[in-house]
Amino acid sequence: MSVPVPRQRDTPATEGGQAVLHTAAPPTATSTATSTGTTTGTAGGAATATAVAFAQATAQATPPATPQGTPHTFPLTLLVIEDDPAGGLTVPEILDADGHRIRLRTARNLTEAERLLTPDVHCILLDLSLPDAGARMAEAPAVPGAVGAGAPTAVDQLAALRQVLRIAPRHAVLVLTGEDDAERAAEAVRVGAQDFLYRDELDGRLLSRAIRYAVERKRADIAQYKLAESKLRAQENARLERGLLPTPLLEGSDLRFAARYRPGRSRALLGGDFYDTVRTPDGTVHAMIGDVCGHGPDEAALGVELRIAWRALTLAGLCGDDLLATLQEVLEVERPNEEIFATLCTVDIAPDGRRAGLCLAGHPAPLISRPGRRARLLPYENSGPALGLLPRARWPRRQVELGGTWSLMLYTDGLIEGRIGEGKERLGQDGMVDMINRHLDRGLSGEGLLEASVTEARRLNGGELTDDVAVVLLSRAEG
């Protein structure tokens, strides 16, 4: 048979709106402990006897002695919500894992509980028999995502719990009920409470253990929810970024296409580099590769906008200087600040595949390889400035002879700016040309050539390249 204990509300030591529970010290051979504070509705002697009895029954829950003048620390706060004017519900003093007293607050109804629910509250102990819960629940919305949530009925036995979960979605919640109400207690856990306790079995050790368990379980639930939310967001971002990467439009062309893309941002699928390839109705194949300065999501978004604008303008018939001038206008409108610029290389290959027009806007020149010859860079004299640097700039278009069988590689500076070993020397364009020639001598082409080139650049750099890397390879075999 449990021993009744003094109610925390009967012996408050109020400071700043907080009621700190006091209990009697255990009796000794020479003295008898007395109840601290005043007692409401009972004789002083009876209250003293009750306090002594509870102290004897829960001696292990008594806080360790504290040197005089040293205040206790209160790492945990429990909010008790109950309406019990008869004094039947009592909350014993409880300790945390370090032996410190857990601070208690009491609220007689849900309105008062909402006012006392400050950020330092860690756990809520709710008596399921609150008389005003049904009336308040009729006006409150359901708890989003809670099991059993929905429009409450007039006989909703968990109305108080639903209301508490609504106003305290991030707090651990314990419910208190009678032993004859086990079914409702189990339903409370299904609705969202972390655990339940029986009113007649309440003691300091059980309540202390239940609070610690409830707080840790709530933390684990929140962490699991955040992890699941993060995974869903990552999957959604991955689908979005994959959808923003281009699909070459080369139907009807005899050119072979290959590409490699490696963003510099960790765990990203899309960077500030962009590329695209389309074939217009007259048989001309247009290819483009570009680089927005910077590596963040804003630069990646701007790169996607420029790529889509390039495709639309190309399919509309623009080419060369007119196309780049229009793209600069798009950049100036869409960039987050005036310091952002973009480099660009465009190539338009004639329907017969033997010649091409080349425009460079501050971008490295493409590399061309032909059978029986060493790979080399295309001429880059008379190139124009990067987009966004100079108003009303012009970009001359240079005619290039390709021949019958060839491979044309477009790339961004992320491939050539990686370091060589531990020094400050970079791979550079000359180093890239030598690297490509070595791979061509091994008989590599297409996807294999690009993969081997990017892999070697990473190896020479001693790890991942810090800048975005995009490489496009267009090839033609005569006959």
CSV table of C-alpha atoms in Angstrom, one decimal:
chain,number,residue,atom,x,y,z
A,1,MET,CA,0.0,0.0,0.0
A,2,SER,CA,1.5,3.3,-1.1
A,3,VAL,CA,2.1,6.1,1.4
A,4,PRO,CA,0.5,9.5,0.7
A,5,VAL,CA,3.0,12.3,0.4
A,6,PRO,CA,2.7,16.1,0.7
A,7,ARG,CA,1.6,17.9,-2.4
A,8,GLN,CA,4.2,20.0,-4.2
A,9,ARG,CA,1.7,22.8,-4.5
A,10,ASP,CA,1.1,22.9,-0.8
A,11,THR,CA,4.8,23.7,0.0
A,12,PRO,CA,5.9,26.1,-2.7
A,13,ALA,CA,9.1,28.1,-2.7
A,14,THR,CA,8.2,30.4,-5.5
A,15,GLU,CA,10.9,32.3,-7.4
A,16,GLY,CA,10.4,33.7,-10.8
A,17,GLY,CA,7.2,31.7,-11.4
A,18,GLN,CA,8.8,28.4,-10.5
A,19,ALA,CA,7.7,26.2,-7.6
A,20,VAL,CA,10.6,24.2,-6.1
A,21,LEU,CA,9.6,21.1,-4.2
A,22,HIS,CA,10.8,20.7,-0.6
A,23,THR,CA,10.7,17.5,1.3
A,24,ALA,CA,11.5,16.5,4.8
A,25,ALA,CA,14.8,15.0,5.9
A,26,PRO,CA,14.8,11.4,7.1
A,27,PRO,CA,14.4,11.0,10.9
A,28,THR,CA,17.4,10.4,13.1
A,29,ALA,CA,17.7,9.0,16.6
A,30,THR,CA,17.7,12.5,18.1
A,31,SER,CA,15.4,14.5,15.9
A,32,THR,CA,12.3,14.3,13.8
A,33,ALA,CA,12.0,16.1,10.4
A,34,THR,CA,9.2,18.6,9.9
A,35,SER,CA,7.5,19.6,6.8
A,36,THR,CA,8.8,22.9,5.2
A,37,GLY,CA,6.4,25.6,4.3
A,38,THR,CA,2.7,25.7,5.3
A,39,THR,CA,0.1,23.0,4.9
A,40,THR,CA,-3.4,23.7,3.5
A,41,GLY,CA,-6.4,22.0,5.0
A,42,THR,CA,-4.5,19.6,7.4
A,43,ALA,CA,-3.1,19.8,10.9
A,44,GLY,CA,0.6,20.5,11.2
A,45,GLY,CA,1.3,17.2,13.1
A,46,ALA,CA,-0.4,15.1,10.4
A,47,ALA,CA,1.5,16.8,7.7
A,48,THR,CA,4.8,16.2,9.6
A,49,ALA,CA,4.0,12.5,10.1
A,50,THR,CA,3.1,12.1,6.4
A,51,ALA,CA,6.4,13.7,5.3
A,52,VAL,CA,8.4,11.5,7.6
A,53,ALA,CA,6.7,8.4,6.4
A,54,PHE,CA,7.4,9.2,2.7
A,55,ALA,CA,11.0,10.1,3.5
A,56,GLN,CA,11.5,6.7,5.1
A,57,ALA,CA,9.8,4.9,2.1
A,58,THR,CA,11.9,6.7,-0.5
A,59,ALA,CA,15.2,7.3,1.4
A,60,GLN,CA,17.2,6.5,-1.8
A,61,ALA,CA,15.5,9.4,-3.5
A,62,THR,CA,16.7,11.9,-0.9
A,63,PRO,CA,19.2,14.4,-2.5
A,64,PRO,CA,22.7,14.2,-1.2
A,65,ALA,CA,23.8,16.7,1.4
A,66,THR,CA,24.8,20.1,0.0
A,67,PRO,CA,27.3,22.4,1.7
A,68,GLN,CA,25.8,25.4,3.4
A,69,GLY,CA,25.4,28.3,1.0
A,70,THR,CA,25.8,26.2,-2.1
A,71,PRO,CA,22.7,26.2,-4.3
A,72,HIS,CA,21.3,23.1,-6.0
A,73,THR,CA,21.4,22.9,-9.8
A,74,PHE,CA,18.3,22.1,-11.7
A,75,PRO,CA,19.2,20.5,-15.1
A,76,LEU,CA,15.6,19.1,-15.7
A,77,THR,CA,12.2,20.7,-15.3
A,78,LEU,CA,8.9,18.8,-15.1
A,79,LEU,CA,5.6,20.5,-15.7
A,80,VAL,CA,2.7,18.7,-13.9
A,81,ILE,CA,-0.8,19.3,-15.3
A,82,GLU,CA,-3.5,18.2,-12.9
A,83,ASP,CA,-6.6,19.5,-11.2
A,84,ASP,CA,-7.0,17.9,-7.8
A,85,PRO,CA,-8.5,20.1,-5.2
A,86,ALA,CA,-8.9,17.2,-2.8
A,87,GLY,CA,-5.2,16.6,-2.7
A,88,GLY,CA,-5.3,13.0,-3.8
A,89,LEU,CA,-2.6,13.4,-6.5
A,90,THR,CA,0.8,13.9,-5.0
A,91,VAL,CA,4.2,14.2,-6.7
A,92,PRO,CA,7.2,13.1,-4.7
A,93,GLU,CA,10.6,14.8,-4.9
A,94,ILE,CA,12.6,13.3,-7.8
A,95,LEU,CA,16.2,13.3,-8.7
A,96,ASP,CA,18.0,13.2,-12.0
A,97,ALA,CA,20.8,10.8,-12.9
A,98,ASP,CA,23.4,13.1,-11.2
A,99,GLY,CA,21.5,13.2,-7.9
A,100,HIS,CA,20.1,16.8,-8.4
A,101,ARG,CA,16.5,17.6,-7.6
A,102,ILE,CA,14.3,18.0,-10.7
A,103,ARG,CA,12.5,21.3,-10.7
A,104,LEU,CA,8.7,21.0,-10.7
A,105,ARG,CA,6.0,23.3,-12.0
A,106,THR,CA,2.3,22.7,-11.5
A,107,ALA,CA,-0.7,23.8,-13.6
A,108,ARG,CA,-4.3,23.3,-12.7
A,109,ASN,CA,-5.6,23.4,-16.3
A,110,LEU,CA,-4.4,23.5,-19.9
A,111,THR,CA,-4.6,27.3,-20.1
A,112,GLU,CA,-2.2,27.7,-17.2
A,113,ALA,CA,0.0,24.9,-18.6
A,114,GLU,CA,0.4,26.8,-21.9
A,115,ARG,CA,1.5,29.9,-20.0
A,116,LEU,CA,4.1,27.9,-17.9
A,117,LEU,CA,5.4,25.9,-21.0
A,118,THR,CA,8.7,27.8,-21.4
A,119,PRO,CA,11.7,26.5,-23.3
A,120,ASP,CA,13.4,25.2,-20.1
A,121,VAL,CA,10.6,22.6,-19.6
A,122,HIS,CA,11.9,19.1,-20.6
A,123,CYS,CA,9.0,16.9,-19.7
A,124,ILE,CA,5.2,17.1,-19.0
A,125,LEU,CA,3.3,14.9,-16.6
A,126,LEU,CA,-0.4,15.0,-17.6
A,127,ASP,CA,-3.3,13.7,-15.5
A,128,LEU,CA,-5.8,12.3,-18.0
A,129,SER,CA,-8.7,13.3,-15.9
A,130,LEU,CA,-8.6,17.0,-16.4
A,131,PRO,CA,-12.2,18.2,-16.4
A,132,ASP,CA,-11.9,21.0,-19.0
A,133,ALA,CA,-10.0,19.0,-21.6
A,134,GLY,CA,-13.1,18.1,-23.7
A,135,ALA,CA,-14.3,21.6,-23.9
A,136,ARG,CA,-10.9,22.9,-25.0
A,137,MET,CA,-10.4,20.1,-27.4
A,138,ALA,CA,-13.6,20.9,-29.2
A,139,GLU,CA,-12.0,24.2,-30.3
A,140,ALA,CA,-8.5,23.0,-31.0
A,141,PRO,CA,-7.2,21.5,-34.3
A,142,ALA,CA,-5.9,17.9,-34.4
A,143,VAL,CA,-2.2,17.2,-33.8
A,144,PRO,CA,-0.6,16.9,-37.3
A,145,GLY,CA,0.7,13.4,-37.9
A,146,ALA,CA,-0.4,12.0,-34.5
A,147,VAL,CA,-1.8,8.5,-34.5
A,148,GLY,CA,-5.5,8.7,-33.9
A,149,ALA,CA,-5.6,12.4,-34.6
A,150,GLY,CA,-8.8,13.7,-36.2
A,151,ALA,CA,-11.9,15.6,-35.3
A,152,PRO,CA,-12.6,14.9,-31.6
A,153,THR,CA,-15.9,13.7,-30.3
A,154,ALA,CA,-17.8,14.7,-27.3
A,155,VAL,CA,-16.6,11.6,-25.4
A,156,ASP,CA,-12.9,11.9,-26.5
A,157,GLN,CA,-11.1,10.4,-23.5
A,158,LEU,CA,-7.7,11.6,-24.7
A,159,ALA,CA,-8.8,15.2,-25.4
A,160,ALA,CA,-6.3,16.6,-22.8
A,161,LEU,CA,-3.4,14.7,-24.3
A,162,ARG,CA,-4.2,15.8,-27.8
A,163,GLN,CA,-4.3,19.4,-26.6
A,164,VAL,CA,-0.9,19.0,-24.9
A,165,LEU,CA,0.6,17.5,-28.0
A,166,ARG,CA,-0.6,20.4,-30.0
A,167,ILE,CA,0.8,23.1,-27.7
A,168,ALA,CA,4.0,21.1,-26.9
A,169,PRO,CA,5.0,19.1,-30.0
A,170,ARG,CA,8.7,19.0,-29.1
A,171,HIS,CA,8.3,18.1,-25.4
A,172,ALA,CA,8.4,14.6,-23.8
A,173,VAL,CA,5.0,13.7,-22.4
A,174,LEU,CA,4.0,11.3,-19.6
A,175,VAL,CA,0.4,10.5,-18.8
A,176,LEU,CA,-1.0,9.6,-15.4
A,177,THR,CA,-4.1,7.4,-14.9
A,178,GLY,CA,-5.5,4.7,-12.7
A,179,GLU,CA,-4.7,1.0,-12.8
A,180,ASP,CA,-8.2,0.2,-14.0
A,181,ASP,CA,-7.7,2.4,-17.1
A,182,ALA,CA,-4.8,0.4,-18.7
A,183,GLU,CA,-6.5,0.5,-22.2
A,184,ARG,CA,-6.7,4.2,-22.3
A,185,ALA,CA,-3.1,4.5,-21.0
A,186,ALA,CA,-1.9,2.3,-23.9
A,187,GLU,CA,-3.9,4.3,-26.4
A,188,ALA,CA,-2.3,7.5,-25.0
A,189,VAL,CA,1.1,6.1,-26.0
A,190,ARG,CA,-0.2,5.3,-29.5
A,191,VAL,CA,-1.5,8.8,-29.8
A,192,GLY,CA,1.9,10.4,-29.0
A,193,ALA,CA,2.8,10.1,-25.3
A,194,GLN,CA,6.2,8.7,-24.5
A,195,ASP,CA,5.0,6.5,-21.5
A,196,PHE,CA,2.2,6.2,-18.9
A,197,LEU,CA,2.2,5.8,-15.1
A,198,TYR,CA,-0.4,4.6,-12.7
A,199,ARG,CA,-1.4,7.1,-10.1
A,200,ASP,CA,-1.4,4.6,-7.2
A,201,GLU,CA,2.1,3.4,-7.9
A,202,LEU,CA,3.8,6.8,-8.2
A,203,ASP,CA,7.0,7.2,-6.3
A,204,GLY,CA,10.2,9.1,-6.6
A,205,ARG,CA,12.4,6.4,-8.2
A,206,LEU,CA,9.8,5.3,-10.7
A,207,LEU,CA,9.0,8.9,-11.8
A,208,SER,CA,12.6,9.9,-12.0
A,209,ARG,CA,13.3,6.9,-14.3
A,210,ALA,CA,10.2,7.5,-16.4
A,211,ILE,CA,11.2,11.2,-16.9
A,212,ARG,CA,14.7,10.3,-18.1
A,213,TYR,CA,13.3,7.6,-20.4
A,214,ALA,CA,10.7,9.9,-21.8
A,215,VAL,CA,13.1,12.8,-22.5
A,216,GLU,CA,15.6,10.5,-24.2
A,217,ARG,CA,12.9,8.8,-26.2
A,218,LYS,CA,11.6,12.1,-27.4
A,219,ARG,CA,15.0,13.2,-28.4
A,220,ALA,CA,15.5,10.0,-30.3
A,221,ASP,CA,12.1,10.4,-32.0
A,222,ILE,CA,13.0,14.0,-33.1
A,223,ALA,CA,16.4,12.9,-34.3
A,224,GLN,CA,14.8,10.0,-36.3
A,225,TYR,CA,12.2,12.4,-37.8
A,226,LYS,CA,14.9,14.9,-38.8
A,227,LEU,CA,17.0,12.1,-40.3
A,228,ALA,CA,14.0,10.9,-42.3
A,229,GLU,CA,13.2,14.4,-43.4
A,230,SER,CA,16.8,15.0,-44.4
A,231,LYS,CA,16.8,11.8,-46.5
A,232,LEU,CA,13.6,12.8,-48.2
A,233,ARG,CA,15.0,16.3,-48.9
A,234,ALA,CA,18.2,14.9,-50.3
A,235,GLN,CA,16.3,12.5,-52.5
A,236,GLU,CA,14.1,15.3,-53.8
A,237,ASN,CA,17.2,17.5,-54.4
A,238,ALA,CA,18.9,14.7,-56.3
A,239,ARG,CA,15.8,14.1,-58.5
A,240,LEU,CA,15.6,17.9,-59.1
A,241,GLU,CA,19.3,18.2,-60.0
A,242,ARG,CA,19.3,15.1,-62.3
A,243,GLY,CA,16.3,16.7,-64.1
A,244,LEU,CA,18.3,19.9,-64.6
A,245,LEU,CA,21.2,18.2,-66.3
A,246,PRO,CA,20.8,18.3,-70.1
A,247,THR,CA,19.6,15.6,-72.5
A,248,PRO,CA,21.5,16.1,-75.8
A,249,LEU,CA,19.2,16.6,-78.8
A,250,LEU,CA,21.2,15.0,-81.6
A,251,GLU,CA,18.6,12.9,-83.4
A,252,GLY,CA,19.6,12.6,-87.1
A,253,SER,CA,23.2,13.5,-86.5
A,254,ASP,CA,26.2,11.2,-87.2
A,255,LEU,CA,28.2,12.7,-84.3
A,256,ARG,CA,28.9,10.7,-81.1
A,257,PHE,CA,28.4,12.5,-77.8
A,258,ALA,CA,30.0,11.8,-74.4
A,259,ALA,CA,30.2,14.0,-71.2
A,260,ARG,CA,31.5,13.9,-67.7
A,261,TYR,CA,30.3,16.2,-64.9
A,262,ARG,CA,31.7,16.4,-61.4
A,263,PRO,CA,30.5,19.3,-59.1
A,264,GLY,CA,33.0,20.8,-56.6
A,265,ARG,CA,30.4,21.1,-53.8
A,266,SER,CA,30.4,18.1,-51.4
A,267,ARG,CA,27.3,15.9,-51.8
A,268,ALA,CA,26.0,18.0,-54.7
A,269,LEU,CA,24.9,16.8,-58.1
A,270,LEU,CA,25.0,20.2,-59.8
A,271,GLY,CA,27.5,23.0,-59.8
A,272,GLY,CA,28.1,26.3,-61.5
A,273,ASP,CA,29.4,24.5,-64.7
A,274,PHE,CA,26.9,23.8,-67.4
A,275,TYR,CA,26.8,22.3,-70.9
A,276,ASP,CA,24.4,21.4,-73.7
A,277,THR,CA,24.2,20.1,-77.3
A,278,VAL,CA,21.3,20.4,-79.8
A,279,ARG,CA,20.8,19.9,-83.5
A,280,THR,CA,18.7,22.5,-85.3
A,281,PRO,CA,16.4,21.6,-88.3
A,282,ASP,CA,19.0,22.7,-90.8
A,283,GLY,CA,21.3,19.9,-89.6
A,284,THR,CA,23.8,22.1,-87.7
A,285,VAL,CA,24.9,20.7,-84.4
A,286,HIS,CA,25.4,23.4,-81.7
A,287,ALA,CA,27.5,22.6,-78.5
A,288,MET,CA,28.1,24.8,-75.6
A,289,ILE,CA,30.0,24.7,-72.2
A,290,GLY,CA,30.1,27.4,-69.6
A,291,ASP,CA,31.2,28.2,-66.0
A,292,VAL,CA,29.5,30.6,-63.6
A,293,CYS,CA,32.1,32.0,-61.1
A,294,GLY,CA,31.5,30.5,-57.7
A,295,HIS,CA,30.5,27.1,-56.4
A,296,GLY,CA,27.3,27.6,-54.3
A,297,PRO,CA,23.6,26.7,-55.1
A,298,ASP,CA,23.0,30.2,-56.4
A,299,GLU,CA,25.7,29.8,-59.0
A,300,ALA,CA,24.3,26.3,-59.9
A,301,ALA,CA,20.8,27.8,-60.4
A,302,LEU,CA,22.2,30.6,-62.6
A,303,GLY,CA,24.1,28.0,-64.7
A,304,VAL,CA,20.9,26.1,-65.3
A,305,GLU,CA,19.1,29.4,-66.3
A,306,LEU,CA,21.9,30.2,-68.8
A,307,ARG,CA,21.8,26.7,-70.3
A,308,ILE,CA,18.1,26.7,-70.8
A,309,ALA,CA,18.2,30.2,-72.3
A,310,TRP,CA,21.0,29.1,-74.6
A,311,ARG,CA,19.0,26.1,-75.8
A,312,ALA,CA,15.9,28.2,-76.4
A,313,LEU,CA,17.8,30.9,-78.3
A,314,THR,CA,19.7,28.4,-80.4
A,315,LEU,CA,16.5,26.6,-81.4
A,316,ALA,CA,15.1,30.0,-82.2
A,317,GLY,CA,17.9,30.5,-84.8
A,318,LEU,CA,20.4,32.8,-82.9
A,319,CYS,CA,24.1,32.1,-83.2
A,320,GLY,CA,27.4,33.6,-82.5
A,321,ASP,CA,27.6,37.2,-81.3
A,322,ASP,CA,23.8,37.8,-81.3
A,323,LEU,CA,23.3,34.7,-79.0
A,324,LEU,CA,26.0,35.7,-76.6
A,325,ALA,CA,24.8,39.3,-76.3
A,326,THR,CA,21.3,38.0,-75.4
A,327,LEU,CA,22.8,35.6,-72.9
A,328,GLN,CA,24.6,38.5,-71.3
A,329,GLU,CA,21.3,40.3,-70.8
A,330,VAL,CA,19.9,37.2,-69.2
A,331,LEU,CA,22.9,37.0,-66.9
A,332,GLU,CA,22.7,40.6,-65.9
A,333,VAL,CA,19.0,40.3,-64.9
A,334,GLU,CA,19.3,36.9,-63.1
A,335,ARG,CA,22.6,37.2,-61.2
A,336,PRO,CA,22.4,37.8,-57.5
A,337,ASN,CA,25.0,40.6,-57.6
A,338,GLU,CA,27.0,42.5,-60.2
A,339,GLU,CA,30.2,40.7,-59.4
A,340,ILE,CA,29.0,37.4,-60.9
A,341,PHE,CA,30.1,36.6,-64.4
A,342,ALA,CA,30.2,33.5,-66.6
A,343,THR,CA,32.6,32.2,-69.2
A,344,LEU,CA,31.3,30.4,-72.3
A,345,CYS,CA,32.4,28.5,-75.3
A,346,THR,CA,30.0,27.8,-78.2
A,347,VAL,CA,30.6,25.7,-81.3
A,348,ASP,CA,28.3,25.3,-84.3
A,349,ILE,CA,29.2,22.4,-86.5
A,350,ALA,CA,28.1,22.5,-90.1
A,351,PRO,CA,25.7,19.8,-91.4
A,352,ASP,CA,28.5,18.1,-93.3
A,353,GLY,CA,30.6,17.9,-90.1
A,354,ARG,CA,33.8,19.2,-91.7
A,355,ARG,CA,33.9,22.8,-90.3
A,356,ALA,CA,32.7,24.7,-87.3
A,357,GLY,CA,32.2,28.2,-86.0
A,358,LEU,CA,33.8,29.0,-82.6
A,359,CYS,CA,33.0,31.7,-80.1
A,360,LEU,CA,34.9,32.2,-76.8
A,361,ALA,CA,33.7,34.4,-74.0
A,362,GLY,CA,36.6,34.3,-71.6
A,363,HIS,CA,36.6,30.5,-71.8
A,364,PRO,CA,39.5,28.1,-72.5
A,365,ALA,CA,39.7,27.0,-76.1
A,366,PRO,CA,38.5,23.5,-77.1
A,367,LEU,CA,40.9,20.6,-77.9
A,368,ILE,CA,40.8,18.8,-81.2
A,369,SER,CA,42.3,15.5,-82.1
A,370,ARG,CA,42.6,13.8,-85.5
A,371,PRO,CA,43.9,10.4,-86.6
A,372,GLY,CA,47.7,10.4,-87.0
A,373,ARG,CA,48.1,13.8,-85.4
A,374,ARG,CA,48.8,15.0,-81.9
A,375,ALA,CA,45.8,16.6,-80.1
A,376,ARG,CA,46.1,20.4,-79.9
A,377,LEU,CA,44.1,23.4,-78.8
A,378,LEU,CA,42.0,25.3,-81.3
A,379,PRO,CA,43.1,29.0,-81.8
A,380,TYR,CA,41.7,31.4,-79.2
A,381,GLU,CA,42.9,34.7,-80.6
A,382,ASN,CA,40.3,37.5,-80.9
A,383,SER,CA,38.1,35.9,-78.2
A,384,GLY,CA,35.7,38.1,-76.3
A,385,PRO,CA,35.3,38.8,-72.5
A,386,ALA,CA,33.3,36.7,-70.1
A,387,LEU,CA,29.6,37.4,-69.9
A,388,GLY,CA,28.7,40.1,-67.4
A,389,LEU,CA,32.0,41.9,-67.3
A,390,LEU,CA,31.6,44.6,-70.0
A,391,PRO,CA,28.4,46.2,-71.3
A,392,ARG,CA,27.8,46.0,-75.0
A,393,ALA,CA,30.7,43.6,-75.5
A,394,ARG,CA,31.2,41.8,-78.8
A,395,TRP,CA,32.2,38.2,-79.4
A,396,PRO,CA,33.8,37.4,-82.8
A,397,ARG,CA,33.0,34.0,-84.4
A,398,ARG,CA,36.0,32.2,-85.8
A,399,GLN,CA,35.7,29.6,-88.6
A,400,VAL,CA,37.6,26.3,-87.9
A,401,GLU,CA,38.3,23.4,-90.3
A,402,LEU,CA,37.7,20.1,-88.7
A,403,GLY,CA,38.2,17.5,-91.4
A,404,GLY,CA,36.5,14.2,-92.0
A,405,THR,CA,37.4,12.3,-88.8
A,406,TRP,CA,37.9,14.1,-85.5
A,407,SER,CA,37.2,14.5,-81.8
A,408,LEU,CA,36.4,17.9,-80.2
A,409,MET,CA,36.7,18.2,-76.4
A,410,LEU,CA,35.1,21.1,-74.6
A,411,TYR,CA,36.0,21.5,-70.9
A,412,THR,CA,35.8,23.9,-68.0
A,413,ASP,CA,38.8,25.2,-66.0
A,414,GLY,CA,38.1,22.8,-63.1
A,415,LEU,CA,40.0,20.2,-65.2
A,416,ILE,CA,43.1,22.3,-65.7
A,417,GLU,CA,43.4,24.2,-62.4
A,418,GLY,CA,44.1,21.1,-60.3
A,419,ARG,CA,47.6,21.0,-58.7
A,420,ILE,CA,50.4,18.6,-59.7
A,421,GLY,CA,51.6,16.9,-56.5
A,422,GLU,CA,52.2,18.8,-53.3
A,423,GLY,CA,53.6,22.0,-54.9
A,424,LYS,CA,51.8,25.0,-56.3
A,425,GLU,CA,52.2,24.0,-59.9
A,426,ARG,CA,48.9,23.4,-61.8
A,427,LEU,CA,48.1,21.0,-64.6
A,428,GLY,CA,47.3,23.8,-67.0
A,429,GLN,CA,46.3,23.6,-70.6
A,430,ASP,CA,49.6,22.3,-71.8
A,431,GLY,CA,49.6,19.5,-69.1
A,432,MET,CA,46.0,18.6,-70.1
A,433,VAL,CA,47.0,18.3,-73.8
A,434,ASP,CA,49.9,16.0,-72.9
A,435,MET,CA,47.6,13.9,-70.7
A,436,ILE,CA,45.0,13.6,-73.4
A,437,ASN,CA,47.7,12.5,-75.9
A,438,ARG,CA,48.9,9.8,-73.5
A,439,HIS,CA,45.4,8.4,-73.3
A,440,LEU,CA,44.9,8.6,-77.0
A,441,ASP,CA,48.1,6.6,-77.5
A,442,ARG,CA,46.6,3.9,-75.3
A,443,GLY,CA,43.6,3.7,-77.7
A,444,LEU,CA,41.1,5.4,-75.4
A,445,SER,CA,38.2,7.3,-76.9
A,446,GLY,CA,34.7,8.5,-76.0
A,447,GLU,CA,33.5,7.8,-72.4
A,448,GLY,CA,36.7,6.0,-71.6
A,449,LEU,CA,38.9,8.9,-72.6
A,450,LEU,CA,36.9,11.4,-70.4
A,451,GLU,CA,36.8,9.1,-67.4
A,452,ALA,CA,40.5,8.4,-67.6
A,453,SER,CA,41.3,12.1,-67.9
A,454,VAL,CA,39.2,13.2,-65.0
A,455,THR,CA,40.5,10.4,-62.8
A,456,GLU,CA,44.2,11.3,-63.6
A,457,ALA,CA,43.5,15.0,-62.9
A,458,ARG,CA,42.2,14.0,-59.5
A,459,ARG,CA,45.2,11.7,-58.9
A,460,LEU,CA,47.7,14.4,-59.8
A,461,ASN,CA,45.8,16.8,-57.5
A,462,GLY,CA,46.2,14.4,-54.6
A,463,GLY,CA,42.4,14.2,-54.0
A,464,GLU,CA,39.1,15.7,-55.1
A,465,LEU,CA,39.3,18.7,-57.4
A,466,THR,CA,38.0,21.8,-55.6
A,467,ASP,CA,36.3,23.3,-58.6
A,468,ASP,CA,33.4,22.0,-60.7
A,469,VAL,CA,34.5,19.9,-63.7
A,470,ALA,CA,32.5,19.5,-66.9
A,471,VAL,CA,33.9,17.9,-70.1
A,472,VAL,CA,32.0,17.3,-73.4
A,473,LEU,CA,33.4,15.2,-76.2
A,474,LEU,CA,31.9,15.3,-79.8
A,475,SER,CA,33.4,12.8,-82.3
A,476,ARG,CA,32.9,12.1,-86.0
A,477,ALA,CA,34.2,9.2,-88.1
A,478,GLU,CA,34.0,9.9,-91.8
A,479,GLY,CA,32.2,7.1,-93.7
